[in-house]
XYZ file of C-alpha atoms in Angstrom:
466
model
C 0.000 0.000 0.000
C 1.298 3.469 -0.892
C 0.817 4.753 2.674
C 3.267 2.246 4.155
C 5.881 2.743 1.447
C 5.641 6.520 1.904
C 5.980 6.193 5.684
C 9.027 3.948 5.297
C 10.629 6.462 2.928
C 10.105 9.288 5.432
C 11.622 7.231 8.264
C 14.641 6.431 6.105
C 15.034 10.122 5.248
C 14.905 11.143 8.906
C 17.508 8.530 9.819
C 19.868 9.763 7.083
C 19.359 13.410 8.179
C 17.691 14.453 4.939
C 15.180 16.524 6.894
C 12.564 16.546 9.649
C 9.505 14.314 9.635
C 7.233 17.236 8.827
C 9.418 18.482 5.995
C 9.789 15.029 4.439
C 6.071 14.305 4.751
C 5.207 17.514 2.904
C 7.838 16.746 0.282
C 6.375 13.287 -0.375
C 3.863 12.587 -3.128
C 1.362 11.020 -0.703
C -1.783 13.123 -0.732
C -3.198 12.507 2.752
C -0.484 14.410 4.603
C -2.168 14.186 7.993
C -2.566 10.385 7.801
C 1.049 9.925 6.721
C 2.391 12.289 9.392
C 0.452 10.528 12.173
C 1.639 7.082 11.101
C 5.285 8.138 10.853
C 5.225 9.935 14.213
C 3.695 6.987 16.035
C 6.048 4.509 14.390
C 9.016 6.692 15.359
C 7.704 7.069 18.891
C 7.711 3.278 19.333
C 10.907 2.837 17.312
C 12.986 1.195 20.061
C 10.129 -1.154 20.999
C 9.573 -2.150 17.365
C 13.292 -2.738 16.802
C 13.390 -5.070 19.802
C 10.304 -7.031 18.714
C 11.434 -7.341 15.078
C 14.894 -8.518 16.130
C 13.560 -11.061 18.644
C 11.074 -12.449 16.120
C 13.738 -12.755 13.427
C 11.457 -11.055 10.899
C 14.166 -9.564 8.709
C 16.094 -12.839 8.631
C 12.996 -14.695 7.488
C 11.863 -12.058 4.955
C 15.059 -10.970 3.267
C 13.303 -8.713 0.738
C 11.566 -6.726 3.480
C 13.456 -3.499 4.175
C 13.947 -2.449 7.842
C 11.974 0.823 7.717
C 9.028 -0.764 5.953
C 9.114 -3.646 8.425
C 8.932 -1.179 11.298
C 5.876 0.572 9.818
C 4.082 -2.703 9.106
C 4.773 -4.169 12.538
C 3.560 -0.951 14.154
C 0.255 -1.242 12.260
C -0.091 -4.908 13.158
C 0.721 -4.686 16.858
C 0.145 -1.103 17.981
C -1.811 0.721 15.285
C -5.265 0.439 13.769
C -4.585 -2.698 11.780
C -3.939 -2.751 8.065
C -5.842 -0.023 6.243
C -7.434 -0.760 2.908
C -6.760 -4.455 3.420
C -2.999 -4.049 3.669
C -2.363 -5.123 0.084
C 0.416 -7.637 -0.468
C 1.929 -6.943 2.943
C -0.887 -8.416 5.030
C -0.267 -12.072 4.022
C 3.444 -11.584 4.710
C 2.829 -10.220 8.209
C 0.116 -12.797 8.882
C 2.755 -15.516 8.570
C 4.668 -13.936 11.485
C 1.768 -12.539 13.495
C 1.804 -15.134 16.286
C 5.572 -14.812 16.811
C 5.504 -11.002 16.727
C 2.672 -10.809 19.265
C 4.464 -13.302 21.492
C 7.655 -11.237 21.411
C 5.716 -8.084 22.300
C 4.103 -9.869 25.256
C 7.486 -11.211 26.354
C 8.946 -7.695 26.227
C 6.157 -6.408 28.482
C 6.778 -9.179 31.007
C 10.515 -8.520 30.928
C 9.998 -4.806 31.586
C 7.240 -5.321 34.142
C 4.498 -3.393 32.331
C 1.021 -4.318 31.121
C 0.171 -1.662 28.522
C 1.846 -0.787 25.243
C 2.157 2.852 26.314
C 4.061 1.824 29.434
C 6.869 0.457 27.268
C 7.669 4.057 26.331
C 8.142 5.039 29.958
C 10.667 2.387 30.888
C 14.135 3.841 31.282
C 13.167 7.394 30.414
C 11.167 10.224 31.885
C 9.119 12.641 29.773
C 11.376 15.460 28.613
C 10.590 19.171 28.781
C 9.404 19.153 25.150
C 6.522 16.826 26.032
C 5.349 19.252 28.741
C 4.950 22.295 26.474
C 1.307 23.451 26.413
C -0.809 23.493 23.271
C -0.863 27.092 22.044
C -3.736 28.127 19.785
C -3.782 31.473 17.987
C -7.218 32.932 17.360
C -7.379 34.047 13.731
C -8.724 37.593 13.984
C -9.423 37.687 10.251
C -12.358 35.364 10.961
C -13.261 35.688 14.614
C -12.102 37.106 17.944
C -10.936 35.777 21.294
C -14.282 36.281 23.038
C -16.118 34.146 20.509
C -13.522 31.390 20.556
C -13.545 31.326 24.354
C -17.342 31.092 24.414
C -17.314 28.258 21.898
C -14.886 26.202 24.001
C -16.870 26.917 27.160
C -20.012 25.559 25.520
C -18.041 22.420 24.690
C -17.353 21.839 28.375
C -13.952 23.508 28.680
C -13.255 25.640 31.751
C -11.793 29.089 31.033
C -9.471 30.346 33.795
C -8.808 33.837 32.451
C -5.461 35.364 31.665
C -2.414 33.511 32.983
C -0.151 35.456 35.296
C 2.921 33.237 35.193
C 4.524 30.204 33.575
C 3.427 28.209 36.614
C -0.200 28.795 35.602
C 0.574 27.259 32.219
C 2.451 24.307 33.723
C -0.498 23.552 36.008
C -3.024 23.220 33.156
C -4.818 19.866 33.158
C -7.913 18.294 31.727
C -10.404 20.471 29.858
C -9.068 23.778 31.132
C -7.552 26.649 29.190
C -6.117 30.111 29.701
C -5.336 33.284 27.809
C -1.610 33.807 27.273
C -0.142 36.608 29.442
C 1.654 38.247 26.488
C -0.270 37.647 23.259
C -3.916 38.742 23.428
C -5.103 36.269 20.757
C -3.282 33.206 22.078
C -5.192 30.524 23.982
C -3.295 27.939 26.028
C -4.427 24.341 26.583
C -2.775 21.439 28.438
C 0.125 19.658 26.752
C -0.847 17.038 24.158
C -4.328 18.525 23.612
C -5.284 17.514 20.080
C -7.414 20.054 18.206
C -6.707 18.941 14.627
C -10.280 17.660 14.277
C -11.855 20.659 16.012
C -14.380 22.502 13.810
C -12.856 25.903 14.580
C -9.448 24.728 13.410
C -10.828 23.113 10.284
C -12.759 26.297 9.475
C -9.624 28.455 9.800
C -10.769 30.273 12.929
C -7.911 28.817 14.952
C -4.231 28.368 14.035
C -2.250 25.729 15.924
C 0.983 27.649 16.424
C 3.597 27.566 19.158
C 3.933 30.761 21.162
C 7.556 31.296 20.140
C 6.504 31.082 16.490
C 3.941 33.845 17.111
C 6.556 36.294 18.397
C 8.194 37.258 15.049
C 5.032 38.711 13.488
C 3.976 40.299 16.777
C 7.357 41.995 17.201
C 7.511 43.110 13.578
C 4.183 44.857 14.264
C 3.376 46.178 10.775
C 0.393 48.569 10.913
C -2.542 48.058 8.520
C -1.713 49.320 5.053
C 1.982 48.393 5.249
C 3.945 46.555 2.592
C 5.703 43.528 4.100
C 8.065 40.860 2.778
C 7.925 37.357 4.255
C 11.234 36.196 2.850
C 11.113 32.422 3.478
C 7.411 32.042 4.016
C 6.280 28.387 3.875
C 4.484 26.727 5.607
C 2.592 29.994 6.224
C 1.538 30.322 9.874
C 3.615 33.470 10.337
C 2.283 34.837 7.042
C -1.308 34.386 8.195
C -0.376 36.104 11.464
C 1.047 39.066 9.535
C -2.159 39.279 7.506
C -4.192 39.327 10.711
C -2.071 42.173 12.100
C -2.536 44.043 8.808
C -6.272 43.294 8.902
C -5.845 42.268 5.252
C -5.009 45.886 4.455
C -1.689 46.372 2.673
C 0.478 43.808 0.896
C 2.509 40.783 1.885
C 5.062 39.538 -0.628
C 5.757 35.924 0.358
C 8.655 33.992 -1.186
C 9.649 30.349 -1.031
C 11.544 28.023 -3.356
C 9.595 24.833 -2.617
C 6.614 24.515 -4.962
C 4.898 21.803 -2.883
C 5.211 23.796 0.313
C 3.872 26.870 -1.452
C 0.862 24.906 -2.686
C 0.122 23.754 0.879
C 0.657 27.311 2.064
C -1.863 28.652 -0.458
C -4.451 26.244 0.947
C -3.648 27.305 4.523
C -3.918 31.023 3.688
C -7.205 30.553 1.840
C -8.660 28.697 4.822
C -7.458 31.498 7.117
C -9.162 34.162 4.989
C -5.938 35.885 3.892
C -6.470 38.159 0.865
C -3.498 40.556 0.990
C -0.706 38.089 0.176
C 1.110 37.527 -3.108
C 2.903 34.170 -3.238
C 5.984 33.725 -5.408
C 8.027 30.597 -6.061
C 11.289 32.490 -5.935
C 14.583 32.614 -4.070
C 14.559 35.673 -1.818
C 18.241 36.222 -2.621
C 17.226 36.702 -6.273
C 14.598 39.351 -5.458
C 15.834 42.784 -6.545
C 15.540 45.534 -3.919
C 15.321 48.064 -6.780
C 12.175 46.422 -8.200
C 9.423 49.046 -8.087
C 7.000 46.503 -6.619
C 8.999 46.565 -3.383
C 9.771 50.264 -3.142
C 7.292 50.677 -0.260
C 8.419 47.625 1.719
C 9.199 48.864 5.207
C 8.918 45.577 7.109
C 10.622 42.233 6.481
C 10.164 38.964 8.337
C 13.131 36.683 7.693
C 12.739 33.158 9.052
C 15.237 31.260 6.865
C 15.953 27.554 6.545
C 17.815 26.350 9.610
C 18.848 23.181 11.422
C 15.471 22.987 13.197
C 17.273 21.955 16.371
C 14.753 23.768 18.559
C 11.620 22.305 16.994
C 9.385 20.439 19.415
C 8.576 17.876 16.744
C 12.296 17.212 16.358
C 12.632 16.517 20.093
C 9.526 14.331 20.190
C 10.082 12.543 16.884
C 13.848 12.076 17.131
C 14.810 11.664 20.800
C 18.509 12.300 21.247
C 18.896 13.806 17.792
C 22.490 14.883 17.448
C 24.137 18.067 16.298
C 24.150 18.573 12.512
C 27.569 18.080 11.003
C 29.796 21.140 10.876
C 29.670 21.375 7.105
C 25.869 21.590 7.078
C 25.867 24.118 9.912
C 28.374 26.315 8.027
C 26.268 26.099 4.872
C 23.092 27.069 6.736
C 24.797 29.967 8.505
C 26.262 31.180 5.223
C 22.822 31.257 3.593
C 21.305 32.962 6.642
C 23.999 35.664 6.600
C 23.481 36.314 2.892
C 19.712 36.505 3.332
C 19.935 38.964 6.233
C 22.460 41.195 4.491
C 20.309 41.104 1.346
C 17.242 42.163 3.339
C 19.135 45.217 4.603
C 19.496 46.473 1.008
C 15.769 47.163 0.527
C 15.755 50.971 0.409
C 12.622 51.710 2.464
C 13.177 49.006 5.078
C 12.749 50.315 8.592
C 12.167 47.206 10.741
C 13.149 43.568 10.333
C 12.686 40.460 12.427
C 15.210 37.649 12.018
C 14.133 34.365 13.575
C 15.076 30.692 13.561
C 13.927 27.532 15.283
C 17.584 26.718 15.954
C 19.495 26.483 19.218
C 22.936 27.039 17.686
C 24.912 30.251 18.106
C 26.240 29.857 14.546
C 22.718 30.332 13.141
C 21.624 32.979 15.605
C 23.861 35.505 17.358
C 26.735 34.965 14.915
C 24.489 35.667 11.908
C 23.090 38.848 13.474
C 26.523 40.127 14.489
C 27.918 39.474 10.999
C 25.039 41.383 9.384
C 25.323 44.311 11.803
C 29.012 44.639 11.004
C 28.261 44.563 7.294
C 25.566 47.233 7.661
C 28.151 49.806 8.834
C 25.890 51.236 11.520
C 22.788 51.570 9.340
C 20.872 49.065 11.470
C 20.830 48.291 15.151
C 19.244 45.757 17.476
C 15.996 47.054 18.950
C 15.406 46.369 22.647
C 12.164 44.385 22.938
C 10.226 42.563 25.653
C 12.513 43.509 28.560
C 10.730 41.066 30.873
C 11.298 38.069 28.570
C 13.318 35.632 30.725
C 15.632 34.079 28.105
C 17.986 36.487 26.295
C 20.582 36.132 23.568
C 24.024 34.704 24.324
C 26.536 37.392 25.341
C 28.710 36.980 22.256
C 28.785 40.669 21.230
C 27.720 44.034 22.710
C 23.946 44.341 22.687
C 23.264 40.630 22.163
C 21.049 40.743 25.246
C 18.447 42.495 23.062
C 17.974 39.203 21.193
C 15.418 36.729 22.508
C 15.749 33.003 22.959
C 13.091 30.473 23.887
C 13.115 26.862 25.054
C 10.836 24.320 26.728
C 12.776 24.725 29.976
C 12.768 28.535 30.237
C 9.667 29.725 28.373
C 7.510 26.592 27.956
C 7.734 26.879 24.167
C 9.690 25.376 21.338
C 13.326 26.354 20.958
C 13.559 29.657 19.098
C 15.711 32.722 18.437
C 14.502 36.222 17.538
C 16.306 39.468 16.774
C 14.499 42.701 15.944
C 16.582 45.082 13.849
C 15.665 48.648 12.982
C 17.149 51.292 10.743
C 19.118 53.904 12.629
C 18.390 56.643 10.114
C 14.928 56.594 8.580
C 14.952 56.966 4.758
C 13.767 60.354 3.555
C 10.851 58.721 1.695
C 9.439 57.373 4.959
C 8.035 59.617 7.670
C 9.138 59.271 11.258
C 5.552 58.485 12.275
C 5.422 55.593 9.832
C 8.800 54.302 10.964
C 7.963 54.039 14.635
C 6.823 50.635 15.817
C 5.188 50.329 19.241
C 6.880 48.532 22.102
C 4.602 45.663 22.954
C 3.394 44.981 26.467
C 1.220 42.190 27.797
C -2.442 42.734 26.949
C -5.267 42.315 29.435
C -7.656 39.421 29.145
C -10.872 40.055 27.229
C -13.425 41.727 29.496
C -16.373 39.414 29.876
C -18.946 42.090 30.748
C -18.505 44.508 27.832
C -18.888 42.274 24.831
C -17.562 43.365 21.452
C -18.203 40.147 19.588
C -21.342 38.163 19.075
C -21.440 34.819 20.843
C -20.683 31.985 18.479
C -23.129 29.216 17.713
C -21.064 27.518 15.023
C -17.824 28.144 13.138
C -19.629 29.848 10.278
C -21.009 32.482 12.657
C -17.757 33.267 14.461
C -17.431 36.748 12.965
C -16.589 39.855 14.959
C -18.970 42.752 14.688
């Protein structure tokens, strides 16, 4: 069956460091991305268990044409998954021949480890890491609804709303069907870790965006006012682009670039579902975009979130426990591209504010890139001090690096992230000082429940602010 072959190919790609699970799933030709992603993630989660069972049962010795990654996927479906989908094709008879032995080896492994449930096999010898404790952050898409309506909808579904969080401890304590409003971002709802909302009607209707808090910071800190022209330099998969559109209220223009045609196609679907109408997608290398092109003469804001090692991604920690450092050659290549992209962004003549961000933990992709670009800019740009109360700052590798922000599961209860906000020291003559100023952002109060600004929602189609 195509699903199992596709899953095996993704697992092989992850093992050979060709990319992350999410990236390889989107790059595959399998159409049901969600089904493929779920199968690969679960197979990878039980990887050590499956390896032990397959080895003990002698499956690969008996079936010499069966490749290891495909065997792992098939055994997961047989023993731990939903059973073979669509009949299992030619693989079901093969696995049926070994079913009794495989089940016996799984039972023997449970006895040996002193557990009774499949899930308990994951807990033996390891404790849940910080990544597994990160809450589920949900951004309310203000192009389609507002926080009050979303909160009311969840309350009618039996969730308990506890207001605006006051500390990280409030977020850590979330359990069951409870949720909070984030203390910093006014449109960000926070649910307990592992809450699954992929099937929720508000998500499927584009009223909610499942987006980690750290990933919401770049657009928030760029803060383009409605009517602005913005470049999203490396835009796919599009969550940050949709956030920019919400901040712009669909007024203005977003020029979004990415080289991957498949990712752009998925991004177009995401943006359409989110109600974004101010974005122009282009399958183009940002480094090849000319700053002198008249289409970009009014671009004053750039969000640059370039390709990186992904070492801070929660999915990387959960999908690839113990994933090692990328080799030095790859890290140098990534940093070189990131430096070129940032220096190129500085050459747009009307640029006044830029956010550089990565989901990397490595200094080479973060502080070193920013410091290199600042030196190349000859004093034209500087680091802007933002969010002074943010607990995790940039590494002290150069003067002013403390203005950069870092994030991690341990310190901020988010994915690993890096953000630097850079602003032009001298505003171009074609841009007024009023236009150039961007507000310093402070935590917003929770929505007031007595003075309602939005109509209560009965269904996703009626979740529109008035």
